[in-house]
Coordinates of N, CA and C in Angstrom, one line a residue:
M248 N -50.8 25.9 17.5 CA -49.8 24.9 17.9 C -50.3 23.5 17.5
I249 N -49.6 22.8 16.7 CA -50.0 21.5 16.3 C -49.3 20.5 17.2
P250 N -50.1 19.5 17.8 CA -49.5 18.5 18.6 C -48.6 17.6 17.7
L251 N -47.4 17.3 18.2 CA -46.4 16.5 17.5 C -46.2 15.1 18.2
L252 N -46.2 14.1 17.4 CA -45.9 12.7 17.8 C -44.7 12.2 17.1
A253 N -44.1 11.2 17.7 CA -43.0 10.5 17.0 C -43.1 9.0 17.3
Y254 N -43.1 8.2 16.3 CA -43.1 6.8 16.4 C -41.6 6.4 16.4
R255 N -41.1 5.9 17.5 CA -39.7 5.5 17.6 C -39.6 4.0 17.6
D256 N -38.8 3.4 16.7 CA -38.5 2.0 16.7 C -37.2 1.6 17.3
N257 N -36.5 2.6 17.8 CA -35.2 2.4 18.5 C -34.1 1.9 17.6
S258 N -34.2 2.1 16.3 CA -33.2 1.7 15.4 C -32.1 2.8 15.2
C259 N -32.4 4.0 15.6 CA -31.4 5.0 15.4 C -30.5 5.1 16.6
D260 N -29.4 5.8 16.5 CA -28.4 5.9 17.6 C -29.0 6.8 18.7
P261 N -29.2 6.2 19.9 CA -29.8 6.9 21.0 C -29.0 8.2 21.4
K262 N -27.7 8.2 21.2 CA -26.9 9.3 21.6 C -27.1 10.5 20.7
K263 N -27.6 10.2 19.4 CA -27.8 11.3 18.4 C -29.2 11.6 18.2
C264 N -30.1 10.9 18.9 CA -31.6 11.0 18.6 C -32.1 12.4 19.0
S265 N -32.5 13.1 18.0 CA -33.1 14.4 18.2 C -34.5 14.3 18.8
V266 N -35.2 13.3 18.4 CA -36.6 13.1 19.0 C -36.6 12.9 20.4
K267 N -35.6 12.1 20.9 CA -35.6 11.8 22.4 C -35.4 13.1 23.1
K268 N -34.6 14.0 22.6 CA -34.4 15.3 23.2 C -35.7 16.1 23.2
L269 N -36.4 16.2 22.1 CA -37.6 16.9 22.0 C -38.7 16.3 22.9
G270 N -38.7 15.0 23.1 CA -39.6 14.3 24.0 C -39.3 14.7 25.4
R271 N -38.0 14.7 25.8 CA -37.7 15.1 27.2 C -38.1 16.5 27.5
L272 N -38.0 17.4 26.5 CA -38.4 18.8 26.7 C -39.9 19.0 26.5
G273 N -40.6 18.0 26.2 CA -42.1 18.1 26.1 C -42.7 18.7 24.8
Y274 N -41.8 18.7 23.8 CA -42.3 19.2 22.5 C -43.0 18.1 21.7
V275 N -42.6 16.9 21.9 CA -43.1 15.7 21.1 C -43.6 14.6 22.1
K276 N -44.7 14.0 21.7 CA -45.1 12.8 22.5 C -44.5 11.6 21.7
V277 N -43.6 10.8 22.4 CA -42.9 9.7 21.8 C -43.7 8.4 22.1
V278 N -44.0 7.7 21.0 CA -44.8 6.4 21.1 C -44.0 5.3 20.5
D279 N -44.2 4.1 21.0 CA -43.5 2.9 20.5 C -44.3 1.9 19.8
S280 N -45.6 2.3 19.5 CA -46.5 1.5 18.8 C -47.4 2.3 17.9
L281 N -47.6 1.9 16.7 CA -48.4 2.6 15.7 C -49.9 2.7 16.2
R282 N -50.2 1.8 17.1 CA -51.6 1.8 17.7 C -51.8 3.0 18.6
Q283 N -50.7 3.6 19.0 CA -50.9 4.8 19.9 C -51.0 6.1 19.2
I284 N -51.0 6.0 17.9 CA -51.2 7.2 17.0 C -52.6 7.3 16.6
P285 N -53.2 8.5 16.8 CA -54.6 8.7 16.3 C -54.7 8.5 14.8
K286 N -55.7 7.9 14.3 CA -55.9 7.7 12.9 C -56.0 9.0 12.1
S287 N -56.4 10.1 12.8 CA -56.5 11.4 12.2 C -55.2 12.1 12.0
S288 N -54.1 11.6 12.6 CA -52.8 12.2 12.5 C -52.2 12.1 11.2
L289 N -51.6 13.2 10.7 CA -50.8 13.2 9.4 C -49.5 12.5 9.7
I290 N -49.2 11.5 8.9 CA -47.9 10.8 9.1 C -46.9 11.3 8.0
L291 N -45.7 11.6 8.4 CA -44.7 12.0 7.4 C -44.1 10.7 6.9
D292 N -44.2 10.4 5.7 CA -43.7 9.2 5.1 C -43.1 9.5 3.7
P293 N -41.8 9.4 3.6 CA -41.1 9.7 2.3 C -41.6 8.9 1.1
N294 N -42.4 7.8 1.4 CA -42.9 7.0 0.3 C -44.3 7.3 0.0
A295 N -44.9 8.4 0.6 CA -46.3 8.7 0.3 C -46.5 9.2 -1.1
D296 N -47.7 9.1 -1.6 CA -48.0 9.5 -3.0 C -48.2 11.0 -3.1
H297 N -48.5 11.7 -2.0 CA -48.7 13.1 -2.1 C -47.8 13.9 -1.3
A298 N -47.4 15.1 -1.8 CA -46.5 16.0 -1.0 C -47.3 16.8 0.0
L299 N -46.7 17.1 1.1 CA -47.2 18.0 2.1 C -47.5 19.3 1.5
S300 N -48.6 20.0 1.8 CA -48.8 21.3 1.3 C -49.7 22.1 2.3
P301 N -49.8 23.4 2.1 CA -50.7 24.2 2.9 C -52.1 23.7 2.9
A302 N -52.5 23.0 1.9 CA -53.9 22.4 1.9 C -54.1 21.4 3.1
D303 N -53.0 21.0 3.7 CA -53.1 20.1 4.8 C -53.3 20.8 6.2
R304 N -53.3 22.1 6.1 CA -53.5 22.9 7.3 C -54.8 22.4 8.0
G305 N -54.8 22.4 9.3 CA -56.0 22.0 10.1 C -55.9 20.6 10.6
V306 N -54.8 19.9 10.2 CA -54.7 18.5 10.7 C -54.6 18.6 12.3
P307 N -55.1 17.6 12.9 CA -55.1 17.6 14.4 C -53.8 17.3 15.0
S308 N -52.9 16.6 14.3 CA -51.6 16.3 14.8 C -50.7 15.8 13.7
V309 N -49.4 15.8 13.9 CA -48.4 15.4 12.9 C -47.5 14.3 13.6
T310 N -47.3 13.2 12.9 CA -46.4 12.1 13.4 C -45.3 11.9 12.5
V311 N -44.1 11.9 13.1 CA -42.9 11.6 12.3 C -42.5 10.1 12.6
L312 N -41.9 9.4 11.6 CA -41.4 8.1 11.8 C -39.9 8.2 12.2
D313 N -39.6 8.1 13.4 CA -38.3 8.3 13.9 C -37.5 7.0 13.9
C314 N -36.8 6.7 12.9 CA -36.1 5.4 12.7 C -34.9 5.6 11.8
S315 N -34.1 4.6 11.7 CA -33.0 4.6 10.8 C -33.5 4.6 9.3
W316 N -32.9 5.2 8.4 CA -33.3 5.2 7.0 C -33.3 3.7 6.5
E317 N -32.5 2.9 7.0 CA -32.4 1.5 6.6 C -33.6 0.7 6.9
V318 N -34.4 1.0 7.9 CA -35.6 0.2 8.2 C -36.9 0.9 7.9
L319 N -36.8 2.1 7.3 CA -38.0 2.9 7.0 C -39.0 2.1 6.2
D320 N -38.6 1.3 5.2 CA -39.5 0.5 4.4 C -40.2 -0.6 5.2
D321 N -39.6 -1.0 6.3 CA -40.2 -2.1 7.1 C -41.4 -1.6 8.0
I322 N -41.5 -0.3 8.2 CA -42.6 0.2 9.0 C -43.8 0.3 8.1
V323 N -44.8 -0.4 8.5 CA -46.0 -0.5 7.7 C -47.0 0.6 8.0
V324 N -47.0 1.6 7.1 CA -48.0 2.7 7.3 C -48.7 3.0 5.9
R325 N -48.5 2.1 5.0 CA -49.1 2.3 3.6 C -50.6 2.5 3.6
T326 N -51.3 1.9 4.6 CA -52.7 2.1 4.6 C -53.2 3.2 5.5
W327 N -52.3 4.0 6.0 CA -52.7 5.1 6.9 C -53.5 6.1 6.1
P328 N -54.6 6.6 6.7 CA -55.5 7.5 5.9 C -54.8 8.8 5.4
L329 N -53.9 9.4 6.2 CA -53.3 10.6 5.8 C -51.7 10.6 5.9
R330 N -51.1 10.3 4.7 CA -49.6 10.2 4.6 C -49.2 11.3 3.7
R331 N -48.1 11.9 4.0 CA -47.5 13.0 3.2 C -46.0 12.9 3.1
A332 N -45.5 13.2 2.0 CA -44.0 13.2 1.8 C -43.6 14.7 1.8
L333 N -42.5 14.9 2.4 CA -41.9 16.3 2.4 C -41.3 16.6 1.0
P334 N -41.4 17.8 0.5 CA -40.8 18.1 -0.8 C -39.2 18.3 -0.6
F335 N -38.5 18.5 -1.6 CA -37.1 18.6 -1.6 C -36.6 19.7 -0.6
L336 N -35.8 19.3 0.3 CA -35.1 20.2 1.2 C -33.7 19.6 1.5
V337 N -32.9 20.4 2.0 CA -31.5 20.0 2.3 C -31.3 19.9 3.8
A338 N -30.6 18.8 4.3 CA -30.4 18.6 5.7 C -29.3 19.6 6.2
A339 N -29.5 20.0 7.4 CA -28.5 20.9 8.1 C -27.9 20.2 9.4
N340 N -28.5 19.0 9.7 CA -28.0 18.3 10.9 C -26.6 17.8 10.7
P341 N -25.8 17.6 11.8 CA -24.4 17.2 11.6 C -24.2 15.9 10.9
G342 N -25.2 15.0 11.1 CA -25.0 13.6 10.4 C -25.2 13.6 8.9
H343 N -26.0 14.5 8.4 CA -26.3 14.5 7.0 C -26.2 15.9 6.4
F344 N -25.4 16.8 6.9 CA -25.3 18.2 6.5 C -25.1 18.3 5.0
G345 N -25.9 19.1 4.3 CA -25.8 19.3 2.9 C -26.4 18.3 2.0
R346 N -26.9 17.2 2.6 CA -27.4 16.1 1.7 C -28.9 16.4 1.5
P347 N -29.3 16.3 0.2 CA -30.7 16.5 -0.1 C -31.6 15.4 0.4
C348 N -32.8 15.8 0.9 CA -33.8 14.8 1.3 C -33.4 13.8 2.4
M349 N -32.3 14.1 3.2 CA -31.9 13.3 4.3 C -32.1 14.0 5.6
L350 N -33.3 14.5 5.8 CA -33.6 15.2 7.0 C -33.7 14.3 8.2
N351 N -33.3 14.8 9.4 CA -33.6 14.0 10.6 C -35.0 14.3 11.0
S352 N -35.5 13.7 12.0 CA -36.9 13.9 12.5 C -37.2 15.3 12.9
V353 N -36.3 16.0 13.5 CA -36.6 17.3 14.0 C -36.7 18.2 12.7
E354 N -35.8 18.1 11.8 CA -35.9 18.9 10.6 C -37.2 18.6 9.8
A355 N -37.6 17.3 9.8 CA -38.9 17.0 9.1 C -40.1 17.6 9.8
L356 N -40.1 17.6 11.1 CA -41.2 18.2 11.9 C -41.2 19.7 11.7
A357 N -40.0 20.3 11.7 CA -39.9 21.8 11.6 C -40.4 22.2 10.2
A358 N -40.0 21.5 9.1 CA -40.4 21.8 7.8 C -41.9 21.6 7.6
T359 N -42.4 20.6 8.2 CA -43.9 20.4 8.2 C -44.6 21.6 8.8
L360 N -44.2 21.9 10.0 CA -44.8 23.0 10.7 C -44.7 24.3 9.9
W361 N -43.5 24.6 9.3 CA -43.3 25.8 8.5 C -44.3 25.8 7.3
I362 N -44.4 24.7 6.6 CA -45.3 24.6 5.4 C -46.8 24.8 5.8
L363 N -47.1 24.3 7.0 CA -48.5 24.4 7.5 C -48.8 25.7 8.2
G364 N -47.8 26.7 8.1 CA -48.1 28.0 8.6 C -47.7 28.2 10.1
E365 N -47.0 27.2 10.7 CA -46.7 27.3 12.1 C -45.2 27.6 12.3
E366 N -44.8 28.8 11.7 CA -43.4 29.1 11.7 C -42.8 29.3 13.1
E367 N -43.6 29.9 14.0 CA -43.1 30.1 15.4 C -42.8 28.7 16.1
Q368 N -43.7 27.8 15.9 CA -43.5 26.4 16.5 C -42.3 25.8 15.9
A369 N -42.1 25.9 14.6 CA -41.0 25.3 13.9 C -39.7 25.9 14.4
T370 N -39.6 27.2 14.6 CA -38.4 27.9 15.1 C -38.2 27.5 16.5
E371 N -39.2 27.3 17.3 CA -39.0 26.9 18.7 C -38.4 25.6 18.8
I372 N -38.8 24.6 18.0 CA -38.2 23.3 18.2 C -36.8 23.2 17.6
L373 N -36.5 24.0 16.5 CA -35.2 24.0 16.0 C -34.2 24.7 16.9
A374 N -34.7 25.7 17.6 CA -33.8 26.5 18.5 C -33.2 25.6 19.6
R375 N -33.7 24.4 19.8 CA -33.1 23.5 20.9 C -31.8 22.8 20.4
F376 N -31.5 23.0 19.1 CA -30.3 22.4 18.6 C -29.3 23.4 18.0
G377 N -28.0 23.2 18.2 CA -27.1 24.2 17.8 C -27.1 24.4 16.3
W378 N -27.5 23.4 15.5 CA -27.5 23.5 14.1 C -28.9 23.9 13.6
G379 N -29.9 24.0 14.5 CA -31.3 24.1 14.1 C -31.6 25.3 13.2
M380 N -31.1 26.5 13.5 CA -31.4 27.7 12.8 C -30.8 27.6 11.4
R381 N -29.7 26.9 11.3 CA -29.0 26.7 10.0 C -30.0 26.0 9.0
F382 N -30.8 25.1 9.5 CA -31.8 24.4 8.6 C -32.7 25.4 8.0
L383 N -33.2 26.4 8.7 CA -34.0 27.4 8.1 C -33.3 28.3 7.2
E384 N -32.0 28.6 7.5 CA -31.2 29.4 6.6 C -31.0 28.7 5.2
V385 N -30.6 27.5 5.3 CA -30.3 26.7 4.1 C -31.5 26.5 3.2
N386 N -32.7 26.4 3.8 CA -33.9 26.1 3.1 C -34.9 27.2 3.1
A387 N -34.5 28.5 3.3 CA -35.4 29.6 3.4 C -36.2 29.8 2.2
E388 N -35.6 29.8 1.0 CA -36.4 30.1 -0.2 C -37.4 28.9 -0.5
P389 N -37.0 27.7 -0.5 CA -38.0 26.6 -0.8 C -39.1 26.6 0.2
L390 N -38.7 26.7 1.5 CA -39.8 26.7 2.5 C -40.8 27.8 2.3
R391 N -40.3 29.0 2.0 CA -41.2 30.1 1.7 C -42.2 29.8 0.5
E392 N -41.6 29.2 -0.5 CA -42.4 28.9 -1.7 C -43.4 27.8 -1.4
Y393 N -42.9 26.7 -0.7 CA -43.8 25.6 -0.4 C -45.0 26.1 0.4
A394 N -44.7 27.0 1.4 CA -45.7 27.5 2.3 C -46.7 28.4 1.6
A395 N -46.4 28.9 0.4 CA -47.3 29.8 -0.3 C -48.1 29.0 -1.4
A396 N -47.7 27.7 -1.6 CA -48.4 26.9 -2.6 C -49.9 26.7 -2.2
R397 N -50.7 26.3 -3.2 CA -52.1 26.0 -2.9 C -52.3 24.6 -2.5
D398 N -51.6 23.7 -3.2 CA -51.9 22.2 -3.0 C -50.6 21.4 -3.3
S399 N -50.8 20.1 -3.1 CA -49.7 19.2 -3.3 C -49.1 19.3 -4.7
A400 N -50.0 19.4 -5.7 CA -49.5 19.5 -7.1 C -48.6 20.7 -7.3
E401 N -49.0 21.8 -6.7 CA -48.2 23.0 -6.8 C -46.8 22.9 -6.1
V402 N -46.8 22.2 -4.9 CA -45.6 22.0 -4.2 C -44.7 21.1 -5.1
V403 N -45.2 20.1 -5.7 CA -44.4 19.2 -6.6 C -43.8 20.0 -7.7
A404 N -44.6 20.9 -8.3 CA -44.1 21.8 -9.4 C -43.0 22.7 -8.9
I405 N -43.1 23.3 -7.7 CA -42.1 24.1 -7.2 C -40.8 23.3 -6.9
Q406 N -41.0 22.1 -6.4 CA -39.9 21.2 -6.1 C -39.1 20.9 -7.3
E407 N -39.7 20.8 -8.5 CA -39.0 20.5 -9.7 C -38.0 21.5 -10.0
C408 N -38.2 22.8 -9.6 CA -37.2 23.8 -9.9 C -36.0 23.6 -9.1
Y409 N -36.0 22.9 -8.0 CA -34.9 22.7 -7.1 C -34.1 21.3 -7.5
L410 N -34.8 20.5 -8.2 CA -34.2 19.2 -8.5 C -33.3 19.2 -9.7

C-alpha cells in the first residue's frame, strides 16, 4: 500500500473534486502547501521529463497536483527530486470522458498505482466513483503494457503505439 498525497490549490470545482472525496474517506492525505510534501515523494507532473514506469516501484509515497488544468504551469515543482509524467491514457471521468491525457486526480493516482504494481489499491480508490471501473476498462491494454515495461524509455516506446 503506497501512501497517497494530494496538493490542492482550490482552483478546481469543489462540487466535482474527486480528491476531496478520497480525502474524506481516508485514502489520500490532502495538503495545501508544497512544504507539507516529503521530498522523497514522487510527484505526478505532466511536464516532467521522464515517464512513470515500474522502475519507480518502491517510492515511499505518491503526490498528485490537484488543480485546474489552467493553473498547472503556475505550480512550481520543476526542481522536485522525483517528478514523473503519466503515459498516454484516456479519461473516463464525466468531465473529460474519452479525452486523451485529461485524467482527473483520482484517475492519475489509480494509473500510477497500477503501473507500480498496486492493482488492488488502484481498484479500491476507483471503486468509490460510479465511473471508476470504466477507467480500468477503457485503459486495460495500455495499463497492462506499461506495468510490464522495464523503465521510462520502454513506457515511452509503448506509448508511441497508442499515439
